[in-house]
Amino acid sequence: MEFRLIDRLQALTAQARDDVRLGIGDDAALLAVPAGQELAVAIDTLVEGVHFPRGTAAADIGWKALAVNLSDLAAMGATPAWALLALTLPVQPAEAQQALVDGLADGFAQLARSHGVALVGGDTTRGPFVLSVAVHGFVPPGQALRRDGARVGDLVFVTGTLGDAAAGLQRLAPSPDPDEEKRRVALRARLNRPEPRVAAGLALRGRASACIDVSDGLLADLGHVCMASGVGAELVAPMLPLSSALLGCCDEAAARDYALSGGDDYELCFTVPPARAGEVQADLARLGCGATRIGRIVAGDGVRVRDADGQWLTPVRSGWDHFPDETARP
Ligand code: ADP
Ligand code: MG
């Protein structure tokens, strides 16, 4: 059974790359790193019931498992190349198992193809439904976008819009109202099929002073940049980019809280010296995702948010943390 599944995965996800000297099928893959490039590697795990609700379509899960990893490479300014997939599947009837694997491979392959990523190996075991994907990408030496380069006076930007996925997560059931249902479907798509901002990450190379992808919520993730860079950030709440789908389904304060503290956006949050801001913004607009200025880097630490009238806001929660109790951290 395991080998049939691997065959299927291999057949369904085949993506040719010259630098894959030996792909799925041996004890290890053999890969040729281009001369003069640094290898950027990342791994992320999705657990059923934690990272995606039970009942999520298999193709969406396959897509998302790769997407969250490509988002990490995007945040480093790396060009994606290879992926490994460790799959833990519960025991179930062969037909259901095959449908699950076909769906996973289908969604995974769709995104892999659009970024030229080859699945070069993995592991398949039985247990609770968990997917771990590891990705590898290339970046010219010294050009990776890191978290520790933000400087006082830099402007803070974010690509796309924020908060949609978190709002989508709370809207499982279809709505009888057709307009509301249209918005819900749009929000759910942001949750289930995040678009990793790979092209934006490449465009930011050599220009952004720091970058992170927003996976745990803007406040938490920009907080990581501030911590690593030894600076603080001031955001302006009315500048947060919010989609019409999000604004159509809740009031502005709730939309703002989703944008600040909801997770799963997979947008890039980055800092740029003011002299470069215009050029960077124009380039990202050309790429389609756009970038919105949301604040600036200041001396100090932590992230603070001002309202239009200059009042400081207290967001509902600062972000997603799997181990909120420090003592429970592994
Ligand atoms: P080994 O026991 O030597 O680790 P496996 O039997 O686990 O080898 O896997 C056989 C081949 O299939 C390997 O090349 C491995 O990388 C690949 N493979 C196994 N599971 C997956 C998977 N879920 N996705 C992609 N490739 C896989
Ligand atoms: Mg194995």
CSV table of C-alpha atoms and ligand atoms in Angstrom, one decimal:
chain,number,residue,atom,x,y,z
A,1,MET,CA,0.0,0.0,0.0
A,2,GLU,CA,2.7,2.5,1.0
A,3,PHE,CA,4.5,2.0,-2.3
A,4,ARG,CA,1.3,2.4,-4.3
A,5,LEU,CA,0.8,5.7,-2.5
A,6,ILE,CA,4.3,6.8,-3.2
A,7,ASP,CA,3.9,5.8,-6.9
A,8,ARG,CA,0.8,7.8,-7.1
A,9,LEU,CA,2.3,10.8,-5.4
A,10,GLN,CA,5.3,10.6,-7.8
A,11,ALA,CA,3.1,10.3,-10.9
A,12,LEU,CA,0.8,13.1,-9.8
A,13,THR,CA,3.4,15.5,-8.8
A,14,ALA,CA,6.1,14.9,-11.5
A,15,GLN,CA,7.8,18.2,-12.2
A,16,ALA,CA,11.0,18.1,-14.3
A,17,ARG,CA,14.0,20.0,-13.2
A,18,ASP,CA,17.5,19.7,-14.6
A,19,ASP,CA,19.1,20.0,-11.2
A,20,VAL,CA,17.3,16.9,-9.8
A,21,ARG,CA,19.9,14.2,-10.6
A,22,LEU,CA,18.0,11.5,-8.7
A,23,GLY,CA,14.4,12.1,-7.4
A,24,ILE,CA,11.9,9.8,-5.6
A,25,GLY,CA,12.8,6.2,-5.5
A,26,ASP,CA,16.2,5.8,-3.9
A,27,ASP,CA,17.4,6.2,-0.3
A,28,ALA,CA,18.0,9.9,-0.8
A,29,ALA,CA,17.6,12.4,-3.6
A,30,LEU,CA,20.6,13.8,-5.4
A,31,LEU,CA,20.4,17.5,-6.2
A,32,ALA,CA,22.7,19.9,-7.8
A,33,VAL,CA,22.9,23.3,-6.1
A,34,PRO,CA,23.7,26.0,-8.6
A,35,ALA,CA,27.3,27.2,-8.3
A,36,GLY,CA,27.6,30.4,-6.3
A,37,GLN,CA,24.2,30.2,-4.6
A,38,GLU,CA,23.3,29.8,-1.0
A,39,LEU,CA,20.7,27.1,-0.1
A,40,ALA,CA,17.7,28.4,1.8
A,41,VAL,CA,15.8,25.6,3.6
A,42,ALA,CA,12.6,25.5,5.7
A,43,ILE,CA,10.1,23.0,7.0
A,44,ASP,CA,6.6,23.4,8.2
A,45,THR,CA,4.0,20.9,9.6
A,46,LEU,CA,0.3,20.9,9.2
A,47,VAL,CA,-1.7,18.9,11.8
A,48,GLU,CA,-5.4,18.1,11.2
A,49,GLY,CA,-7.6,20.0,13.7
A,50,VAL,CA,-4.8,22.5,14.5
A,51,HIS,CA,-3.7,24.0,11.1
A,52,PHE,CA,-6.7,23.0,9.1
A,53,PRO,CA,-10.2,22.1,10.2
A,54,ARG,CA,-11.3,18.4,9.9
A,55,GLY,CA,-13.2,18.1,6.6
A,56,THR,CA,-11.0,20.5,4.6
A,57,ALA,CA,-10.8,19.3,1.0
A,58,ALA,CA,-7.7,17.1,0.4
A,59,ALA,CA,-6.5,19.3,-2.5
A,60,ASP,CA,-6.7,22.4,-0.3
A,61,ILE,CA,-4.6,20.6,2.3
A,62,GLY,CA,-2.0,19.6,-0.3
A,63,TRP,CA,-1.8,23.1,-1.6
A,64,LYS,CA,-1.5,24.7,1.8
A,65,ALA,CA,1.2,22.4,3.0
A,66,LEU,CA,3.4,23.6,0.2
A,67,ALA,CA,2.1,27.2,0.2
A,68,VAL,CA,3.1,27.8,3.8
A,69,ASN,CA,6.6,26.6,3.0
A,70,LEU,CA,7.0,28.6,-0.2
A,71,SER,CA,5.9,31.6,1.9
A,72,ASP,CA,8.9,31.0,4.2
A,73,LEU,CA,11.2,31.0,1.1
A,74,ALA,CA,9.5,34.1,-0.2
A,75,ALA,CA,10.1,35.9,3.1
A,76,MET,CA,13.8,35.1,2.6
A,77,GLY,CA,13.9,36.3,-1.0
A,78,ALA,CA,14.8,32.8,-2.1
A,79,THR,CA,13.8,31.1,-5.4
A,80,PRO,CA,12.1,27.8,-4.6
A,81,ALA,CA,13.4,24.6,-6.2
A,82,TRP,CA,12.8,21.3,-4.3
A,83,ALA,CA,10.4,19.9,-1.7
A,84,LEU,CA,10.2,16.9,0.5
A,85,LEU,CA,6.8,15.6,1.9
A,86,ALA,CA,6.5,13.6,5.0
A,87,LEU,CA,3.0,12.2,5.2
A,88,THR,CA,1.3,10.6,8.2
A,89,LEU,CA,-2.0,9.1,7.3
A,90,PRO,CA,-4.6,7.4,9.5
A,91,VAL,CA,-5.6,3.9,8.5
A,92,GLN,CA,-8.8,3.9,6.4
A,93,PRO,CA,-10.4,1.9,3.6
A,94,ALA,CA,-8.2,1.8,0.5
A,95,GLU,CA,-10.7,3.8,-1.6
A,96,ALA,CA,-10.8,6.7,0.9
A,97,GLN,CA,-7.1,6.5,1.3
A,98,GLN,CA,-6.5,6.8,-2.5
A,99,ALA,CA,-9.0,9.6,-2.8
A,100,LEU,CA,-7.1,11.4,0.0
A,101,VAL,CA,-3.7,10.9,-1.5
A,102,ASP,CA,-4.9,11.8,-5.0
A,103,GLY,CA,-6.4,15.0,-3.6
A,104,LEU,CA,-3.3,15.9,-1.6
A,105,ALA,CA,-1.1,15.3,-4.6
A,106,ASP,CA,-3.4,17.3,-6.9
A,107,GLY,CA,-3.4,20.4,-4.8
A,108,PHE,CA,0.3,20.1,-4.0
A,109,ALA,CA,1.2,19.6,-7.7
A,110,GLN,CA,-0.9,22.5,-8.8
A,111,LEU,CA,1.1,25.0,-6.7
A,112,ALA,CA,4.4,23.1,-7.3
A,113,ARG,CA,4.0,23.5,-11.0
A,114,SER,CA,3.2,27.2,-10.9
A,115,HIS,CA,6.5,27.7,-9.0
A,116,GLY,CA,8.6,25.1,-10.8
A,117,VAL,CA,9.1,23.1,-7.6
A,118,ALA,CA,10.0,19.4,-7.8
A,119,LEU,CA,8.9,16.9,-5.1
A,120,VAL,CA,12.1,14.9,-4.7
A,121,GLY,CA,11.3,12.6,-1.8
A,122,GLY,CA,9.6,12.2,1.5
A,123,ASP,CA,8.3,9.6,4.0
A,124,THR,CA,5.0,7.9,4.4
A,125,THR,CA,3.8,6.6,7.8
A,126,ARG,CA,0.6,5.8,9.6
A,127,GLY,CA,-0.8,7.7,12.5
A,128,PRO,CA,-2.8,10.9,13.0
A,129,PHE,CA,-3.2,13.0,9.8
A,130,VAL,CA,-0.1,15.2,9.6
A,131,LEU,CA,1.9,16.6,6.7
A,132,SER,CA,5.4,18.0,6.9
A,133,VAL,CA,6.8,19.7,3.9
A,134,ALA,CA,10.4,20.8,3.6
A,135,VAL,CA,11.5,23.2,0.9
A,136,HIS,CA,14.8,24.2,-0.6
A,137,GLY,CA,15.5,27.3,-2.6
A,138,PHE,CA,18.4,29.5,-3.8
A,139,VAL,CA,19.6,32.9,-2.9
A,140,PRO,CA,22.7,34.8,-4.0
A,141,PRO,CA,25.2,35.0,-1.1
A,142,GLY,CA,24.4,37.8,1.3
A,143,GLN,CA,21.2,38.8,-0.4
A,144,ALA,CA,18.7,36.8,1.7
A,145,LEU,CA,15.9,38.9,3.4
A,146,ARG,CA,16.3,38.6,7.1
A,147,ARG,CA,14.4,39.6,10.2
A,148,ASP,CA,17.3,41.5,11.8
A,149,GLY,CA,17.9,44.4,9.4
A,150,ALA,CA,15.1,46.9,10.3
A,151,ARG,CA,16.4,50.3,11.2
A,152,VAL,CA,14.9,53.3,12.9
A,153,GLY,CA,13.2,55.5,10.3
A,154,ASP,CA,12.4,52.6,7.9
A,155,LEU,CA,8.8,52.3,6.7
A,156,VAL,CA,6.8,49.2,7.3
A,157,PHE,CA,4.9,47.6,4.4
A,158,VAL,CA,2.7,44.6,3.9
A,159,THR,CA,1.7,42.9,0.7
A,160,GLY,CA,-2.0,42.1,-0.3
A,161,THR,CA,-4.6,42.3,2.4
A,162,LEU,CA,-4.7,41.0,6.0
A,163,GLY,CA,-7.3,39.2,8.1
A,164,ASP,CA,-9.2,37.3,5.4
A,165,ALA,CA,-8.0,33.8,6.4
A,166,ALA,CA,-8.8,34.3,10.1
A,167,ALA,CA,-12.3,35.6,9.3
A,168,GLY,CA,-12.7,32.7,6.9
A,169,LEU,CA,-11.8,30.2,9.6
A,170,GLN,CA,-14.8,31.5,11.7
A,171,ARG,CA,-17.2,31.1,8.8
A,172,LEU,CA,-17.5,27.3,8.2
A,173,ALA,CA,-21.2,27.1,7.4
A,174,PRO,CA,-22.6,28.4,4.1
A,175,SER,CA,-24.8,31.5,4.3
A,176,PRO,CA,-28.3,31.6,2.9
A,177,ASP,CA,-27.7,35.2,1.8
A,178,PRO,CA,-26.0,35.1,-1.7
A,179,ASP,CA,-23.8,38.2,-1.1
A,180,GLU,CA,-22.7,37.0,2.3
A,181,GLU,CA,-22.0,33.6,0.8
A,182,LYS,CA,-19.8,35.2,-2.0
A,183,ARG,CA,-17.8,37.0,0.6
A,184,ARG,CA,-17.5,33.9,2.8
A,185,VAL,CA,-16.2,31.9,-0.2
A,186,ALA,CA,-13.6,34.6,-0.9
A,187,LEU,CA,-12.4,34.5,2.7
A,188,ARG,CA,-12.3,30.7,2.8
A,189,ALA,CA,-10.2,30.7,-0.4
A,190,ARG,CA,-7.7,32.9,1.4
A,191,LEU,CA,-7.6,30.4,4.2
A,192,ASN,CA,-7.4,27.3,2.1
A,193,ARG,CA,-5.3,28.4,-0.9
A,194,PRO,CA,-2.9,31.0,0.3
A,195,GLU,CA,-0.7,32.4,-2.6
A,196,PRO,CA,2.9,32.5,-1.4
A,197,ARG,CA,4.4,35.9,-2.4
A,198,VAL,CA,7.5,34.4,-4.1
A,199,ALA,CA,7.8,37.1,-6.8
A,200,ALA,CA,7.4,39.8,-4.2
A,201,GLY,CA,10.2,38.3,-2.1
A,202,LEU,CA,12.5,38.2,-5.1
A,203,ALA,CA,11.7,41.8,-5.9
A,204,LEU,CA,12.5,42.8,-2.4
A,205,ARG,CA,16.0,41.3,-2.5
A,206,GLY,CA,18.6,44.0,-2.0
A,207,ARG,CA,16.0,46.6,-1.2
A,208,ALA,CA,14.0,45.6,1.9
A,209,SER,CA,16.0,45.9,5.1
A,210,ALA,CA,14.0,43.2,6.9
A,211,CYS,CA,11.2,40.8,5.9
A,212,ILE,CA,8.9,38.1,7.4
A,213,ASP,CA,5.9,36.3,6.2
A,214,VAL,CA,2.7,36.8,8.2
A,215,SER,CA,1.6,33.4,9.5
A,216,ASP,CA,0.9,33.9,13.1
A,217,GLY,CA,-0.7,37.4,12.9
A,218,LEU,CA,0.8,40.8,12.0
A,219,LEU,CA,1.5,41.9,15.5
A,220,ALA,CA,3.3,38.7,16.4
A,221,ASP,CA,5.3,38.5,13.2
A,222,LEU,CA,6.3,42.1,13.0
A,223,GLY,CA,7.2,41.7,16.7
A,224,HIS,CA,9.7,39.1,15.7
A,225,VAL,CA,11.3,41.5,13.2
A,226,CYS,CA,11.4,44.2,16.0
A,227,MET,CA,13.0,41.8,18.4
A,228,ALA,CA,15.6,40.5,15.9
A,229,SER,CA,16.4,44.1,14.8
A,230,GLY,CA,16.5,45.7,18.2
A,231,VAL,CA,13.8,48.3,17.3
A,232,GLY,CA,10.1,49.0,17.8
A,233,ALA,CA,7.3,49.7,15.3
A,234,GLU,CA,4.4,52.0,15.2
A,235,LEU,CA,1.4,51.0,13.0
A,236,VAL,CA,-1.5,53.2,12.0
A,237,ALA,CA,-4.7,51.1,12.2
A,238,PRO,CA,-6.6,52.9,9.3
A,239,MET,CA,-3.7,52.2,7.0
A,240,LEU,CA,-4.1,48.4,7.3
A,241,PRO,CA,-5.1,46.9,3.9
A,242,LEU,CA,-8.5,45.2,4.3
A,243,SER,CA,-10.3,43.3,1.5
A,244,SER,CA,-13.9,44.3,0.5
A,245,ALA,CA,-14.9,40.7,1.4
A,246,LEU,CA,-13.7,41.2,5.0
A,247,LEU,CA,-15.1,44.7,5.4
A,248,GLY,CA,-18.4,43.4,4.0
A,249,CYS,CA,-18.9,40.8,6.6
A,250,CYS,CA,-17.9,42.5,9.9
A,251,ASP,CA,-17.5,46.0,11.3
A,252,GLU,CA,-14.2,47.9,10.9
A,253,ALA,CA,-13.0,47.3,14.4
A,254,ALA,CA,-13.5,43.5,14.0
A,255,ALA,CA,-11.8,43.6,10.6
A,256,ARG,CA,-8.9,45.5,12.1
A,257,ASP,CA,-8.5,42.9,14.9
A,258,TYR,CA,-8.5,40.1,12.3
A,259,ALA,CA,-5.8,42.0,10.4
A,260,LEU,CA,-3.6,42.6,13.5
A,261,SER,CA,-4.0,39.3,15.3
A,262,GLY,CA,-5.5,36.7,13.0
A,263,GLY,CA,-3.1,34.2,11.5
A,264,ASP,CA,-2.7,32.4,8.1
A,265,ASP,CA,-2.4,35.5,5.9
A,266,TYR,CA,0.9,34.5,4.3
A,267,GLU,CA,1.5,38.0,3.1
A,268,LEU,CA,5.0,39.6,3.4
A,269,CYS,CA,5.6,42.2,6.0
A,270,PHE,CA,8.8,44.2,5.3
A,271,THR,CA,10.7,47.3,6.1
A,272,VAL,CA,12.3,49.7,3.6
A,273,PRO,CA,14.4,52.8,4.0
A,274,PRO,CA,12.2,55.8,2.9
A,275,ALA,CA,14.3,56.6,-0.2
A,276,ARG,CA,13.5,53.2,-1.7
A,277,ALA,CA,9.8,53.0,-0.7
A,278,GLY,CA,8.3,54.5,-3.9
A,279,GLU,CA,10.2,52.3,-6.2
A,280,VAL,CA,9.5,49.1,-4.2
A,281,GLN,CA,5.8,49.9,-4.0
A,282,ALA,CA,5.6,50.5,-7.8
A,283,ASP,CA,7.3,47.2,-8.5
A,284,LEU,CA,5.0,45.2,-6.2
A,285,ALA,CA,2.0,46.9,-7.7
A,286,ARG,CA,3.2,45.7,-11.1
A,287,LEU,CA,3.5,42.2,-9.7
A,288,GLY,CA,-0.2,42.3,-8.7
A,289,CYS,CA,-0.1,41.8,-5.0
A,290,GLY,CA,0.7,45.5,-4.2
A,291,ALA,CA,2.2,46.7,-1.0
A,292,THR,CA,0.7,49.1,1.5
A,293,ARG,CA,2.6,51.3,3.9
A,294,ILE,CA,1.2,50.6,7.4
A,295,GLY,CA,3.7,52.3,9.8
A,296,ARG,CA,7.3,52.9,10.6
A,297,ILE,CA,10.2,51.6,12.6
A,298,VAL,CA,11.0,53.6,15.8
A,299,ALA,CA,13.6,53.4,18.6
A,300,GLY,CA,12.5,51.1,21.5
A,301,ASP,CA,10.9,47.7,21.3
A,302,GLY,CA,7.5,46.1,20.5
A,303,VAL,CA,4.7,47.0,18.1
A,304,ARG,CA,2.2,49.7,19.0
A,305,VAL,CA,-0.9,50.6,17.0
A,306,ARG,CA,-2.4,54.1,16.7
A,307,ASP,CA,-5.9,54.9,15.6
A,308,ALA,CA,-6.7,57.7,13.1
A,309,ASP,CA,-7.0,60.2,15.9
A,310,GLY,CA,-3.6,59.2,17.4
A,311,GLN,CA,-5.0,57.2,20.3
A,312,TRP,CA,-3.2,54.0,21.1
A,313,LEU,CA,-5.2,50.8,20.5
A,314,THR,CA,-5.1,47.6,22.6
A,315,PRO,CA,-5.7,44.7,20.2
A,316,VAL,CA,-7.6,41.7,21.4
A,317,ARG,CA,-4.7,39.3,21.3
A,318,SER,CA,-1.3,39.6,19.9
A,319,GLY,CA,-1.2,36.5,17.7
A,320,TRP,CA,-1.3,32.8,17.4
A,321,ASP,CA,0.9,30.8,19.8
A,322,HIS,CA,0.8,27.0,20.1
A,323,PHE,CA,2.2,27.1,23.5
A,324,PRO,CA,0.8,30.3,25.1
A,325,ASP,CA,1.8,29.2,28.6
A,326,GLU,CA,5.6,29.7,28.7
A,327,THR,CA,6.0,26.8,31.1
A,328,ALA,CA,4.3,24.4,28.7
A,329,ARG,CA,6.8,25.2,25.9
A,330,PRO,CA,8.7,22.1,24.8
B,1,ADP,P1,13.5,4.5,3.0
B,1,ADP,O1,12.9,3.4,3.8
B,1,ADP,O2,14.8,4.2,2.4
B,1,ADP,O3,13.5,5.9,3.8
B,1,ADP,P2,11.0,4.8,1.8
B,1,ADP,O4,10.4,3.4,1.5
B,1,ADP,O5,10.5,5.6,2.9
B,1,ADP,O6,12.5,4.8,1.7
B,1,ADP,O7,10.7,5.7,0.5
B,1,ADP,C1,11.0,5.2,-0.8
B,1,ADP,C2,11.2,6.4,-1.7
B,1,ADP,O8,9.9,7.1,-1.8
B,1,ADP,C3,12.2,7.4,-1.2
B,1,ADP,O9,12.9,7.9,-2.4
B,1,ADP,C4,11.3,8.5,-0.6
B,1,ADP,O10,12.0,9.8,-0.7
B,1,ADP,C5,10.1,8.4,-1.4
B,1,ADP,N1,8.9,8.8,-0.6
B,1,ADP,C6,8.3,8.2,0.4
B,1,ADP,N2,7.2,8.8,0.9
B,1,ADP,C7,7.1,9.9,0.1
B,1,ADP,C8,6.2,11.0,0.1
B,1,ADP,N3,5.2,11.1,1.0
B,1,ADP,N4,6.3,11.9,-0.8
B,1,ADP,C9,7.4,11.9,-1.7
B,1,ADP,N5,8.3,10.9,-1.8
B,1,ADP,C10,8.1,9.9,-0.8
B,2,MG,MG,11.2,5.9,5.1
